[in-house]
């Protein structure tokens, strides 16, 4: 929930909160309610249309509170007052999730085949690769999940509830014992319970107010509307178009800003609006572009193996006659073609990205979200707290003609200062003008005589004040239309004239202009009274003098414009999806340099088909007054237009959108469900952090694709070499254990890729999985290695006469193959000239040198002899050195042509 408070804090209210106003009187029981656990009478709208006593009856409540038997019966019928949550998986489930990768499954099958074919060494090597891959991924993701869990704030666990008998709970501190209010765990609330609400409380269920005093509720977590909403207990008359607009209903997921109330619980748990929406967004997540990309690549390799391995088996079996040996070699070739360390490389790269993001106060819950940042080309976000500071300030104080007027500020300050009860956010904004404090202090300051309180019919509040020796002054502040309707005159500078049609038109022009600029406008009027009297009422709010207007704004963040510009430079477009007013949103967009253009409203989205929405989503920057489902529809429409979408949100109304997005981002102050739906949690709700995340994601993606391109192209080329050698050689071109050793050493050389640098040019645009481009790269770069493999074959057969010396041939090809594979990463890792314009990280250079040294030394060691290797003649080394140089030059030339032809 939004605005969580510390564990153990109570839901209580001032002692006067229990006194009903027009509701059931204490001590009176509702007829027929005892023992009732039947379904609630009607829906929320129907209960809102009843007066307080009838609403209590409809909710099966009792004025004295429910007794333990009734509570037990209703808990059994309705269940606990809990909502759906996306629970954390168990350790076994996390391990299983890491293991369920098609590459891991393939390698485990091949390990089993090797073992059954009496080759336990190969089986152990393959199984070790899988264990390391799963283990590293599990450890890092488990640690990330633990870190994210520590951010979750404790939601209040108790509410102040009226119960009869001995409910077994402590009484509410500060409440008289005979009132019957007790501290009850939140999950034990049932329909019909009477609860107390006060400033700072979360609403514990969907409730119908029985009485209220100055109650303002923040529903932003449900509706996206940043301004608090005033609530009252009076029955609702007329049609109900929006349940959140009903003044006498409060909903779980919202919180009390000011005032106090008592209410009867209508819906609990999953029957609440909060619970229903939470249930919709908890469950299996949609596959992201990253998930799909890795899976498609893995299945591409598997399909390729299913073709190549049988061919290798048949060719070697037919040409050499040893079908068992051919099968062993085919299994090794299948492993060689598999990018077996891909899961590990991906996880390590993502872990490096998560670590880098943690330094920017960002917690990565799901590692693959880092890469999705890099692929993201559209970021959808709410405006409140992202583009704005999420706080209301009074921006303007204008006279009736629209010019700045300090007297309007003075009157507004007096009204806000002297009004009774807790101040709402507008009053707080007014009272920040402390330069007006002298008006109410000192011997000659104003003193309050009376107040005409705010109500929903008048939508205005008046105070009567006076200075010593002066006549009383009535100051009225409220909604523009209602205040102007009570005015008969208007002040212009020091002149007071009748409020005629021309003045009314001018006032409307001023307020319309302010509204178009996104301001919330309040009118201020006053009247000098002839003499003090005992009390003042609504009839005194007549023939007022219109003084002017005060205008409020949730100001834009100072960093928003620069962050939007930076995201634009990085190729990420911003789209605003908000439940807030379109006029306010348009103004904020203008202030931060975001071109709003035509704003599409939620009602328009609702009327559109999916195809029509996909047609306009590209050109539309702002969607205002949209519901949670409509936000998710907009994201789905962007997906249909082939975009990778990020979403930043913090309310329960953002949950479906967070689920639908490729990367969901929330903040540590968000509601629980939003945080559980998100992939990434920000400790600072800032677009600037997201720009940094986009760069980090592209760095991660760049390093992952280095391994994939290298592995795919090298393995593809090696298979051409294997097929050709199998056709004309009277022996296996390389022993199965040698193939596996080659792959293991090569994979070790690539483990430093996560530390590698990425060219600035690569980071400048969104990067995403393009399986076709990867396939093209494999087809053009892979065969180059085969050219030099065949050159090595010729050297071994015709220079060193290895026709009858299989060990010498196998050793020569093993060393050449491993050296070319290991060194070529430095060519493929950059679009620039390697070593001159772009140099790899120190760690990658060291692993490369280590593996190259191992490849050169291995034939001369006892381990090499065990693996079937033999020392190579001195002439071999300069020949292979020439091959390596030619291979590097040719690969760089083809790579440069490829980038010019296909752009990456």
Short mmCIF file of N, CA and C in Angstrom, two decimals, residues 269-347:
data_model
loop_
_atom_site.label_atom_id
_atom_site.label_comp_id
_atom_site.label_asym_id
_atom_site.label_seq_id
_atom_site.Cartn_x
_atom_site.Cartn_y
_atom_site.Cartn_z
N UNK A 269 -10.79 -8.21 1.95
CA UNK A 269 -9.95 -9.13 1.19
C UNK A 269 -10.09 -8.99 -0.30
N UNK A 270 -10.26 -10.11 -0.96
CA UNK A 270 -10.30 -10.12 -2.42
C UNK A 270 -11.59 -9.56 -2.99
N UNK A 271 -12.58 -9.30 -2.13
CA UNK A 271 -13.81 -8.69 -2.62
C UNK A 271 -13.68 -7.18 -2.71
N UNK A 272 -12.61 -6.61 -2.13
CA UNK A 272 -12.38 -5.17 -2.26
C UNK A 272 -11.87 -4.86 -3.66
N UNK A 273 -11.98 -3.59 -4.03
CA UNK A 273 -11.43 -3.18 -5.33
C UNK A 273 -9.94 -3.46 -5.36
N UNK A 274 -9.25 -3.12 -4.29
CA UNK A 274 -7.81 -3.36 -4.17
C UNK A 274 -7.51 -4.84 -4.37
N UNK A 275 -8.27 -5.70 -3.69
CA UNK A 275 -8.03 -7.13 -3.77
C UNK A 275 -8.31 -7.71 -5.13
N UNK A 276 -9.37 -7.24 -5.79
CA UNK A 276 -9.70 -7.74 -7.12
C UNK A 276 -8.61 -7.39 -8.11
N UNK A 277 -8.13 -6.16 -8.05
CA UNK A 277 -7.08 -5.73 -8.97
C UNK A 277 -5.78 -6.45 -8.66
N UNK A 278 -5.48 -6.64 -7.37
CA UNK A 278 -4.28 -7.37 -7.01
C UNK A 278 -4.33 -8.79 -7.54
N UNK A 279 -5.50 -9.42 -7.46
CA UNK A 279 -5.64 -10.77 -7.98
C UNK A 279 -5.42 -10.84 -9.47
N UNK A 280 -5.83 -9.79 -10.19
CA UNK A 280 -5.64 -9.77 -11.64
C UNK A 280 -4.18 -9.70 -12.03
N UNK A 281 -3.34 -9.03 -11.21
CA UNK A 281 -1.97 -8.79 -11.64
C UNK A 281 -0.97 -9.76 -11.02
N UNK A 282 -1.42 -10.62 -10.10
CA UNK A 282 -0.51 -11.61 -9.54
C UNK A 282 -0.61 -12.87 -10.37
N UNK A 283 0.50 -13.43 -10.74
CA UNK A 283 0.50 -14.66 -11.51
C UNK A 283 1.65 -14.67 -12.49
N UNK A 284 1.54 -15.51 -13.48
CA UNK A 284 2.63 -15.66 -14.44
C UNK A 284 2.86 -14.36 -15.22
N UNK A 285 4.12 -14.03 -15.37
CA UNK A 285 4.49 -12.82 -16.08
C UNK A 285 4.60 -13.10 -17.56
N UNK A 286 4.40 -12.07 -18.38
CA UNK A 286 4.59 -12.20 -19.80
C UNK A 286 6.08 -12.31 -20.11
N UNK A 287 6.41 -13.11 -21.15
CA UNK A 287 7.80 -13.20 -21.57
C UNK A 287 8.25 -11.86 -22.14
N UNK A 288 9.44 -11.43 -21.76
CA UNK A 288 9.98 -10.17 -22.26
C UNK A 288 10.78 -10.41 -23.53
N UNK A 289 11.20 -9.32 -24.17
CA UNK A 289 12.00 -9.43 -25.38
C UNK A 289 13.30 -10.18 -25.09
N UNK A 290 13.86 -9.97 -23.91
CA UNK A 290 15.09 -10.67 -23.53
C UNK A 290 14.83 -12.17 -23.44
N UNK A 291 13.77 -12.55 -22.70
CA UNK A 291 13.44 -13.97 -22.56
C UNK A 291 13.23 -14.61 -23.93
N UNK A 292 12.47 -13.92 -24.76
CA UNK A 292 12.17 -14.46 -26.09
C UNK A 292 13.43 -14.58 -26.94
N UNK A 293 14.31 -13.58 -26.84
CA UNK A 293 15.53 -13.59 -27.63
C UNK A 293 16.45 -14.74 -27.26
N UNK A 294 16.68 -14.94 -25.97
CA UNK A 294 17.54 -16.04 -25.53
C UNK A 294 16.92 -17.38 -25.92
N UNK A 295 15.63 -17.50 -25.72
CA UNK A 295 14.96 -18.76 -26.04
C UNK A 295 15.02 -19.06 -27.54
N UNK A 296 14.80 -18.04 -28.37
CA UNK A 296 14.84 -18.26 -29.82
C UNK A 296 16.23 -18.66 -30.27
N UNK A 297 17.24 -18.02 -29.69
CA UNK A 297 18.62 -18.38 -30.06
C UNK A 297 18.93 -19.81 -29.63
N UNK A 298 18.52 -20.17 -28.42
CA UNK A 298 18.79 -21.52 -27.93
C UNK A 298 18.13 -22.56 -28.82
N UNK A 299 16.87 -22.30 -29.18
CA UNK A 299 16.17 -23.27 -30.03
C UNK A 299 16.74 -23.30 -31.45
N UNK A 300 17.26 -22.18 -31.90
CA UNK A 300 17.94 -22.17 -33.20
C UNK A 300 19.14 -23.10 -33.17
N UNK A 301 19.93 -23.00 -32.11
CA UNK A 301 21.10 -23.88 -31.98
C UNK A 301 20.67 -25.35 -31.85
N UNK A 302 19.60 -25.59 -31.10
CA UNK A 302 19.13 -26.97 -30.93
C UNK A 302 18.68 -27.55 -32.26
N UNK A 303 17.95 -26.77 -33.03
CA UNK A 303 17.52 -27.27 -34.36
C UNK A 303 18.72 -27.54 -35.25
N UNK A 304 19.71 -26.68 -35.16
CA UNK A 304 20.91 -26.87 -35.96
C UNK A 304 21.63 -28.15 -35.55
N UNK A 305 21.70 -28.39 -34.23
CA UNK A 305 22.35 -29.60 -33.72
C UNK A 305 21.61 -30.85 -34.20
N UNK A 306 20.27 -30.77 -34.20
CA UNK A 306 19.48 -31.93 -34.62
C UNK A 306 19.73 -32.31 -36.07
N UNK A 307 20.23 -31.36 -36.85
CA UNK A 307 20.58 -31.66 -38.24
C UNK A 307 22.04 -32.11 -38.34
N UNK A 308 22.94 -31.35 -37.71
CA UNK A 308 24.36 -31.58 -37.89
C UNK A 308 24.85 -32.85 -37.19
N UNK A 309 24.41 -33.10 -35.95
CA UNK A 309 24.93 -34.25 -35.20
C UNK A 309 24.63 -35.57 -35.91
N UNK A 310 23.40 -35.79 -36.39
CA UNK A 310 23.16 -37.04 -37.13
C UNK A 310 24.00 -37.15 -38.39
N UNK A 311 24.23 -36.02 -39.06
CA UNK A 311 25.07 -36.06 -40.26
C UNK A 311 26.49 -36.50 -39.92
N UNK A 312 27.04 -35.90 -38.85
CA UNK A 312 28.39 -36.27 -38.42
C UNK A 312 28.44 -37.75 -38.05
N UNK A 313 27.41 -38.22 -37.37
CA UNK A 313 27.36 -39.63 -36.98
C UNK A 313 27.34 -40.55 -38.20
N UNK A 314 26.49 -40.23 -39.15
CA UNK A 314 26.36 -41.08 -40.35
C UNK A 314 27.62 -41.04 -41.19
N UNK A 315 28.18 -39.86 -41.39
CA UNK A 315 29.37 -39.75 -42.25
C UNK A 315 30.54 -40.53 -41.65
N UNK A 316 30.78 -40.35 -40.33
CA UNK A 316 31.90 -41.05 -39.72
C UNK A 316 31.64 -42.54 -39.60
N UNK A 317 30.37 -42.92 -39.37
CA UNK A 317 30.07 -44.34 -39.29
C UNK A 317 30.26 -45.03 -40.63
N UNK A 318 29.81 -44.36 -41.70
CA UNK A 318 29.92 -44.96 -43.03
C UNK A 318 31.34 -44.97 -43.56
N UNK A 319 32.10 -43.92 -43.29
CA UNK A 319 33.46 -43.83 -43.85
C UNK A 319 34.49 -44.58 -43.04
N UNK A 320 34.24 -44.79 -41.76
CA UNK A 320 35.26 -45.40 -40.90
C UNK A 320 34.83 -46.74 -40.34
N UNK A 321 33.53 -47.05 -40.42
CA UNK A 321 33.06 -48.36 -40.02
C UNK A 321 32.91 -48.59 -38.54
N UNK A 322 33.36 -47.65 -37.70
CA UNK A 322 33.26 -47.82 -36.25
C UNK A 322 32.08 -46.96 -35.77
N UNK A 323 30.92 -47.58 -35.67
CA UNK A 323 29.71 -46.82 -35.34
C UNK A 323 29.70 -46.35 -33.89
N UNK A 324 30.28 -47.10 -33.00
CA UNK A 324 30.34 -46.66 -31.60
C UNK A 324 31.20 -45.41 -31.47
N UNK A 325 32.37 -45.45 -32.11
CA UNK A 325 33.25 -44.29 -32.07
C UNK A 325 32.59 -43.10 -32.75
N UNK A 326 31.86 -43.36 -33.84
CA UNK A 326 31.16 -42.29 -34.55
C UNK A 326 30.09 -41.66 -33.66
N UNK A 327 29.39 -42.50 -32.89
CA UNK A 327 28.36 -41.97 -32.00
C UNK A 327 28.98 -41.12 -30.91
N UNK A 328 30.10 -41.57 -30.34
CA UNK A 328 30.77 -40.78 -29.31
C UNK A 328 31.19 -39.42 -29.87
N UNK A 329 31.74 -39.46 -31.08
CA UNK A 329 32.19 -38.21 -31.69
C UNK A 329 31.01 -37.29 -32.00
N UNK A 330 29.89 -37.86 -32.44
CA UNK A 330 28.71 -37.05 -32.74
C UNK A 330 28.18 -36.38 -31.48
N UNK A 331 28.23 -37.09 -30.34
CA UNK A 331 27.81 -36.48 -29.08
C UNK A 331 28.72 -35.31 -28.73
N UNK A 332 30.04 -35.50 -28.89
CA UNK A 332 30.97 -34.42 -28.60
C UNK A 332 30.76 -33.24 -29.52
N UNK A 333 30.48 -33.52 -30.79
CA UNK A 333 30.21 -32.45 -31.74
C UNK A 333 28.95 -31.68 -31.35
N UNK A 334 27.93 -32.39 -30.88
CA UNK A 334 26.71 -31.72 -30.43
C UNK A 334 27.00 -30.78 -29.27
N UNK A 335 27.85 -31.24 -28.36
CA UNK A 335 28.25 -30.36 -27.25
C UNK A 335 29.05 -29.19 -27.78
N UNK A 336 29.93 -29.45 -28.74
CA UNK A 336 30.74 -28.38 -29.30
C UNK A 336 29.91 -27.32 -30.00
N UNK A 337 28.82 -27.72 -30.61
CA UNK A 337 27.96 -26.76 -31.28
C UNK A 337 27.09 -25.99 -30.31
N UNK A 338 26.88 -26.54 -29.13
CA UNK A 338 26.03 -25.89 -28.13
C UNK A 338 26.80 -24.77 -27.43
N UNK A 339 26.22 -23.57 -27.38
CA UNK A 339 26.85 -22.50 -26.57
C UNK A 339 26.58 -22.78 -25.09
N UNK A 340 27.31 -23.80 -24.58
CA UNK A 340 26.94 -24.38 -23.29
C UNK A 340 27.05 -23.43 -22.11
N UNK A 341 27.88 -22.41 -22.25
CA UNK A 341 28.04 -21.48 -21.13
C UNK A 341 27.13 -20.26 -21.25
N UNK A 342 26.22 -20.27 -22.21
CA UNK A 342 25.34 -19.12 -22.40
C UNK A 342 24.57 -18.76 -21.13
N UNK A 343 23.91 -19.70 -20.44
CA UNK A 343 23.21 -19.31 -19.22
C UNK A 343 24.13 -18.64 -18.19
N UNK A 344 25.35 -19.17 -18.04
CA UNK A 344 26.27 -18.59 -17.08
C UNK A 344 26.72 -17.19 -17.53
N UNK A 345 27.08 -17.06 -18.79
CA UNK A 345 27.54 -15.77 -19.30
C UNK A 345 26.44 -14.72 -19.15
N UNK A 346 25.21 -15.11 -19.49
CA UNK A 346 24.08 -14.18 -19.37
C UNK A 346 23.91 -13.74 -17.92
N UNK A 347 23.95 -14.72 -17.01
CA UNK A 347 23.73 -14.40 -15.60
C UNK A 347 24.84 -13.51 -15.04
#
